[in-house]
XYZ file of C-alpha atoms in Angstrom:
414
model
C 16.972 5.569 -2.168
C 13.392 5.805 -2.788
C 12.114 2.347 -3.698
C 10.718 1.688 -6.734
C 7.101 0.538 -7.615
C 4.626 -1.599 -10.370
C 1.503 -2.967 -11.185
C 1.265 -6.983 -11.158
C -2.551 -7.024 -11.261
C -5.807 -5.439 -12.570
C -9.056 -6.117 -11.682
C -11.863 -3.898 -12.245
C -15.661 -4.318 -13.042
C -16.828 -1.757 -15.977
C -20.074 -1.089 -18.049
C -17.956 -2.489 -20.475
C -17.227 -5.158 -18.778
C -17.198 -7.258 -15.698
C -13.513 -8.196 -15.527
C -10.073 -6.651 -17.103
C -10.221 -8.247 -20.234
C -13.351 -8.166 -21.676
C -13.589 -4.004 -20.305
C -9.976 -4.133 -22.518
C -11.313 -5.193 -25.469
C -13.709 -3.684 -25.397
C -12.295 -0.202 -25.367
C -9.980 -1.588 -27.866
C -12.713 -2.264 -30.347
C -14.745 1.276 -29.720
C -17.723 -0.278 -27.297
C -20.479 2.265 -25.275
C -21.889 1.620 -22.308
C -24.030 3.296 -22.338
C -28.178 2.859 -22.684
C -31.207 3.711 -21.270
C -31.371 3.402 -17.373
C -32.264 0.184 -16.041
C -31.818 0.551 -11.799
C -34.718 2.023 -11.646
C -37.597 3.959 -13.296
C -36.444 7.171 -15.436
C -38.786 7.977 -17.066
C -39.656 11.730 -15.575
C -35.846 11.980 -15.584
C -34.367 14.591 -18.048
C -31.495 12.364 -18.239
C -32.735 8.204 -19.583
C -29.450 6.630 -19.798
C -25.897 5.258 -18.260
C -22.804 3.785 -17.996
C -24.246 0.898 -16.680
C -22.322 -2.669 -15.207
C -24.577 -5.044 -17.003
C -24.767 -9.022 -15.613
C -23.168 -8.564 -12.299
C -23.071 -11.033 -10.091
C -21.300 -10.583 -6.671
C -21.870 -13.865 -5.983
C -18.895 -14.505 -7.501
C -16.236 -13.006 -5.167
C -18.239 -13.411 -1.752
C -21.043 -14.979 0.093
C -24.405 -14.072 0.021
C -24.708 -12.633 3.582
C -21.714 -10.745 3.183
C -23.094 -9.126 0.318
C -26.177 -8.943 1.196
C -24.650 -6.490 4.046
C -22.454 -3.803 1.205
C -23.440 -1.527 -0.585
C -23.317 -2.074 -4.599
C -20.037 -0.113 -4.569
C -18.379 -2.536 -1.887
C -19.821 -5.320 -3.766
C -18.049 -3.693 -6.424
C -14.255 -2.790 -5.399
C -14.175 -6.389 -3.877
C -14.998 -8.103 -6.729
C -12.208 -6.383 -8.857
C -10.003 -6.996 -5.047
C -10.482 -9.920 -6.210
C -9.715 -10.232 -10.066
C -6.438 -7.949 -8.680
C -4.722 -10.298 -6.184
C -5.622 -13.117 -8.434
C -4.260 -11.651 -11.481
C -0.920 -10.819 -8.920
C -0.898 -14.766 -7.809
C -1.783 -13.515 -4.917
C -5.341 -15.797 -5.102
C -4.016 -18.620 -2.165
C -1.765 -15.687 -0.503
C 1.813 -16.097 -0.249
C 2.394 -13.223 1.501
C 3.547 -10.345 4.875
C 0.074 -9.501 5.259
C 2.231 -6.780 7.867
C 3.212 -5.932 4.626
C 0.274 -5.066 2.236
C -1.872 -2.235 2.722
C -5.015 -1.622 1.459
C -6.262 2.699 0.275
C -9.401 2.686 -1.924
C -11.423 4.932 -2.072
C -15.969 5.747 -2.987
C -16.692 9.370 -4.189
C -19.826 9.098 -2.325
C -19.452 5.823 -1.293
C -23.327 3.799 -0.679
C -25.061 6.223 -1.648
C -27.988 3.309 -3.065
C -28.307 2.209 0.471
C -28.486 6.002 2.018
C -31.634 6.526 -0.205
C -33.454 2.903 0.080
C -33.200 3.107 3.900
C -34.159 6.922 4.142
C -37.061 5.946 1.850
C -37.707 3.226 3.997
C -37.256 5.710 7.542
C -38.907 8.035 6.058
C -42.294 4.845 5.413
C -41.454 2.665 8.081
C -40.325 4.857 11.446
C -37.016 4.458 12.663
C -37.402 0.886 13.649
C -36.525 -0.533 10.422
C -34.049 1.132 9.400
C -31.523 -1.969 9.683
C -28.444 -1.917 11.695
C -26.001 -3.062 8.485
C -27.037 1.187 7.072
C -24.082 3.101 8.305
C -21.344 0.537 7.817
C -23.560 0.005 4.056
C -23.016 3.522 3.284
C -19.074 5.265 4.718
C -16.942 5.485 2.047
C -14.568 3.915 4.158
C -16.268 0.458 4.160
C -14.706 -0.491 1.117
C -11.540 -0.699 2.070
C -12.030 -2.083 5.255
C -13.171 -5.511 3.990
C -11.582 -5.741 1.104
C -8.524 -5.977 4.252
C -10.914 -7.971 5.829
C -10.502 -10.320 2.668
C -7.335 -10.501 2.417
C -6.376 -9.660 6.200
C -4.237 -6.947 4.712
C -3.429 -5.433 7.826
C -0.732 -2.607 6.644
C -1.818 1.523 6.309
C -5.301 0.832 5.181
C -7.777 3.690 4.214
C -10.075 5.177 1.615
C -9.712 8.654 -0.940
C -12.716 11.287 -0.859
C -11.582 13.532 -4.037
C -15.076 12.960 -5.883
C -13.570 12.630 -9.794
C -9.518 11.900 -8.187
C -10.442 9.499 -5.588
C -8.942 6.781 -7.628
C -6.208 8.254 -8.625
C -5.335 10.135 -5.041
C -5.993 6.530 -4.144
C -3.233 4.477 -6.527
C -1.245 7.640 -6.035
C -0.659 6.810 -2.798
C -0.111 3.430 -2.621
C 2.782 4.136 -4.441
C 4.368 6.191 -2.695
C 3.315 4.279 0.474
C 5.343 2.061 -1.037
C 8.189 4.014 -1.950
C 8.243 5.333 1.640
C 9.127 1.837 2.227
C 5.592 1.358 4.399
C 4.447 -1.728 2.671
C 5.507 -4.335 -0.367
C 2.359 -4.365 -1.793
C -0.211 -2.556 -1.969
C -4.090 -3.432 -2.653
C -5.495 0.257 -4.818
C -8.163 1.651 -6.545
C -12.139 2.372 -6.243
C -15.388 2.385 -6.861
C -18.131 3.760 -7.409
C -22.489 2.827 -7.728
C -24.249 5.874 -7.927
C -26.818 5.392 -11.459
C -29.210 5.865 -8.810
C -32.045 8.343 -9.167
C -30.436 10.932 -6.507
C -27.490 11.480 -8.337
C -29.141 11.215 -12.106
C -31.192 13.643 -11.285
C -29.065 16.041 -8.866
C -26.108 16.415 -12.045
C -28.596 16.620 -14.296
C -29.647 19.081 -12.241
C -26.616 20.789 -12.429
C -26.425 20.963 -16.231
C -22.967 18.116 -15.830
C -25.072 15.016 -17.526
C -25.240 14.430 -21.085
C -29.126 15.135 -22.371
C -29.169 13.081 -25.796
C -31.380 10.431 -25.079
C -32.222 10.284 -27.797
C -28.631 8.271 -29.141
C -27.612 7.380 -25.712
C -24.082 5.674 -27.055
C -22.669 8.740 -29.019
C -23.672 11.384 -25.777
C -20.461 11.338 -24.428
C -17.994 12.398 -26.613
C -15.249 14.407 -24.799
C -13.040 17.143 -27.176
C -16.248 17.210 -29.653
C -17.768 20.338 -30.544
C -20.592 19.133 -29.930
C -20.161 17.341 -26.972
C -23.559 18.642 -23.969
C -22.137 17.416 -21.050
C -20.911 13.812 -19.593
C -22.348 10.904 -18.542
C -22.710 8.489 -15.305
C -21.024 5.381 -15.081
C -19.900 3.223 -12.211
C -18.335 -0.304 -10.893
C -14.453 -0.497 -9.756
C -11.447 -0.833 -10.915
C -7.577 -2.230 -8.568
C -4.366 -2.098 -8.968
C -1.841 -4.250 -6.691
C 1.273 -2.492 -7.029
C 4.423 -4.006 -5.567
C 7.334 -3.053 -4.819
C 10.206 -4.792 -7.553
C 12.726 -6.305 -5.008
C 9.737 -7.560 -3.728
C 8.470 -9.123 -6.954
C 11.005 -10.073 -9.435
C 12.215 -12.276 -6.420
C 9.119 -13.899 -6.448
C 8.931 -14.184 -9.804
C 5.495 -11.915 -10.783
C 3.849 -10.419 -13.789
C 5.558 -6.509 -13.784
C 2.349 -4.843 -15.935
C 4.253 -1.021 -16.411
C 6.601 0.700 -13.324
C 4.613 3.866 -11.707
C 7.454 6.678 -11.413
C 5.337 9.572 -11.161
C 2.960 11.644 -8.892
C 0.980 14.903 -8.002
C -1.817 16.471 -6.296
C -2.015 20.298 -6.587
C -5.586 21.644 -5.811
C -7.673 24.635 -7.953
C -8.193 26.635 -5.355
C -10.983 28.347 -7.080
C -14.226 27.504 -7.692
C -16.755 23.802 -6.352
C -17.071 22.730 -9.485
C -14.803 24.165 -12.023
C -11.772 24.864 -13.347
C -8.414 27.560 -12.985
C -8.350 28.568 -16.653
C -6.478 26.241 -19.296
C -6.746 23.823 -16.076
C -3.427 25.224 -14.755
C -3.642 23.076 -11.745
C -4.084 20.473 -13.676
C -0.903 21.895 -15.453
C 0.798 21.758 -12.271
C 0.357 17.667 -11.425
C 1.045 16.066 -14.683
C 4.837 18.896 -14.807
C 5.658 17.028 -10.738
C 4.383 13.467 -11.880
C 6.988 13.684 -14.421
C 9.368 15.965 -12.850
C 8.620 11.930 -9.868
C 9.544 10.214 -12.797
C 12.615 11.982 -14.063
C 9.912 11.682 -18.401
C 10.460 15.075 -19.752
C 7.990 16.122 -22.480
C 8.970 13.700 -25.058
C 9.115 10.835 -22.674
C 5.677 10.287 -22.873
C 4.407 8.465 -26.152
C -0.007 8.667 -24.644
C -1.788 11.035 -22.254
C -5.306 9.148 -20.818
C -7.428 12.768 -20.865
C -10.051 13.557 -17.968
C -12.253 14.385 -20.879
C -15.645 14.435 -19.210
C -17.590 15.943 -22.075
C -18.288 17.954 -21.127
C -17.837 21.531 -22.908
C -15.359 23.836 -19.574
C -13.161 21.150 -19.268
C -12.392 19.553 -22.185
C -11.058 22.416 -23.503
C -9.168 23.582 -20.688
C -7.572 19.889 -20.750
C -7.360 20.283 -24.010
C -4.359 23.888 -23.226
C -3.173 21.799 -19.733
C -1.977 18.349 -22.054
C -0.348 21.694 -24.904
C 0.849 23.965 -22.729
C 2.498 20.879 -20.516
C 3.792 18.744 -23.841
C 4.601 21.442 -26.265
C 6.150 20.743 -29.396
C 6.213 17.059 -28.239
C 2.391 17.351 -27.727
C 1.730 16.679 -31.598
C 3.776 13.728 -31.279
C 0.934 12.189 -28.459
C -1.939 10.031 -29.275
C -4.259 12.124 -26.487
C -7.660 10.041 -26.019
C -11.415 9.903 -23.171
C -11.407 5.776 -22.374
C -14.595 8.000 -20.608
C -16.229 7.971 -24.238
C -16.843 4.260 -23.518
C -17.148 3.177 -19.618
C -18.818 7.242 -19.704
C -17.426 9.003 -16.029
C -17.394 5.962 -13.249
C -16.646 9.426 -10.560
C -14.491 7.752 -8.113
C -13.283 4.927 -9.940
C -12.225 6.636 -13.059
C -9.124 7.290 -12.208
C -8.344 3.974 -11.081
C -10.576 2.033 -14.468
C -7.746 4.951 -16.388
C -5.413 3.998 -14.985
C -5.509 0.865 -16.126
C -6.226 1.311 -19.385
C -2.652 3.537 -20.171
C -0.893 0.219 -18.272
C -2.136 -1.538 -20.790
C -1.452 0.410 -23.612
C 2.053 -0.083 -22.467
C 1.591 -3.784 -22.205
C -0.463 -3.657 -26.193
C 1.176 -0.942 -27.099
C -1.804 0.396 -27.858
C -3.544 3.316 -27.175
C -7.615 2.960 -27.108
C -10.048 6.337 -28.970
C -11.702 8.663 -28.307
C -15.535 8.128 -29.679
C -18.096 10.181 -31.273
C -15.112 12.616 -31.673
C -16.897 13.248 -34.880
C -16.303 17.330 -34.854
C -13.046 18.977 -34.322
C -13.493 21.396 -31.164
C -10.593 24.544 -32.221
C -10.929 25.710 -28.729
C -9.051 21.644 -28.356
C -5.717 23.218 -29.723
C -5.746 20.656 -32.038
C -4.275 17.528 -30.186
C -3.972 13.571 -31.576
C -7.113 12.402 -29.192
C -7.286 9.200 -31.392
C -10.010 9.436 -32.571
C -12.752 6.497 -33.088
C -10.726 4.035 -34.280
C -7.623 2.112 -31.858
C -4.119 3.002 -32.827
C -0.887 0.521 -32.689
C 1.749 2.423 -32.531
C 4.978 2.689 -29.884
C 4.047 4.094 -25.593
C 6.561 3.605 -23.763
C 5.201 6.003 -21.094
C 1.899 6.911 -19.970
C 0.216 9.832 -17.786
C -3.995 9.704 -16.477
C -5.050 12.922 -16.553
C -7.534 13.442 -13.403
C -9.812 16.335 -11.721
C -12.889 16.971 -9.101
C -14.827 18.644 -7.818
C -13.922 21.239 -5.239
C -10.735 21.592 -7.252
C -8.485 18.516 -6.592
C -6.154 17.369 -9.460
C -3.996 14.260 -10.430
C -1.808 13.559 -12.416
C 0.129 9.353 -12.288
C 3.118 8.734 -14.944
C 3.765 4.530 -15.335
C 6.265 3.630 -17.941
C 6.840 0.198 -19.601
C 9.591 -1.914 -16.607
C 12.806 -1.919 -17.576
C 15.819 -3.677 -14.958
């Protein structure tokens, strides 16, 4: 018998707010996090806007020296992890450190530090490269820093799978607890890629929307007029816990993780198989893992990037997997509000699924004004959140390189 796994803590730093409560209120209200870029001078760039984190202060969870030696993506991860552990009731410890692990990933890692230190090297020479440069930029260091923060000595590593990174992290944490290797896992992802190289690189591969005159309406998943995604940043962290361990301490339970499936396309650097066949296999696998029939699924938080190819392919995948039941399912892409948070996207979207189950409300897909006939006529929850029964939800993620993940979470029932 595999052990049951529940969600007992949530933490987030997003373009909509620097905690879960603020982010969730904004999501339910259909607020866009997009605006002109302030983190660098983007006036000469073809794309001059992004979904930036605003008003962030790492000193709410880190001391000044620790923050100075950490890239922004690690700062985001630590702040979100502290919130999640406090939310789970572990602010003052009270857990077995040897049975507590950390899986926190990043799609790119400390890109801001990489760019800054490369400039220093070019301008001032090798002797001026920071001795902290390597631990600042490597993609696993957030997991290490979070583990040190809580003295968590169980399984500890990072996942790196582009936009599926934090979905893989949560899925792996789920398995780790299921199979008895830990009782508590701190899991998710973080990204800080509103930088010149990231914006320039994604813009030059024509992945980003170019609606510079209207940033708030630029991310428009499943809309016929979509023209690319909007860069986002931040972190999403969840605390997963073995059910009996949670019940024994009287923990609040947000929901139960019941299914996880990861697949590969083995097809293209950045594209997907027709009709997102790899994501179809992931969705079917997650549902089978969780014992869910199509009629049990009430909400799908789509990968929904606002790119022409992904959205039509994903809509066809959802329609194929859920069949007739797809007409009764609410689908939405919260990337319409947060932008695409890359390695943090999957965990923030999983948090949205968990809160949709708690509150029985589906967040909207904003900027959805022109239905795309290629998107199968699904209900994309256009522009306004909807109150409805949400018993079980799927959270879909897909990444460059052909990495697909689907996570299944449902209402906890004893």
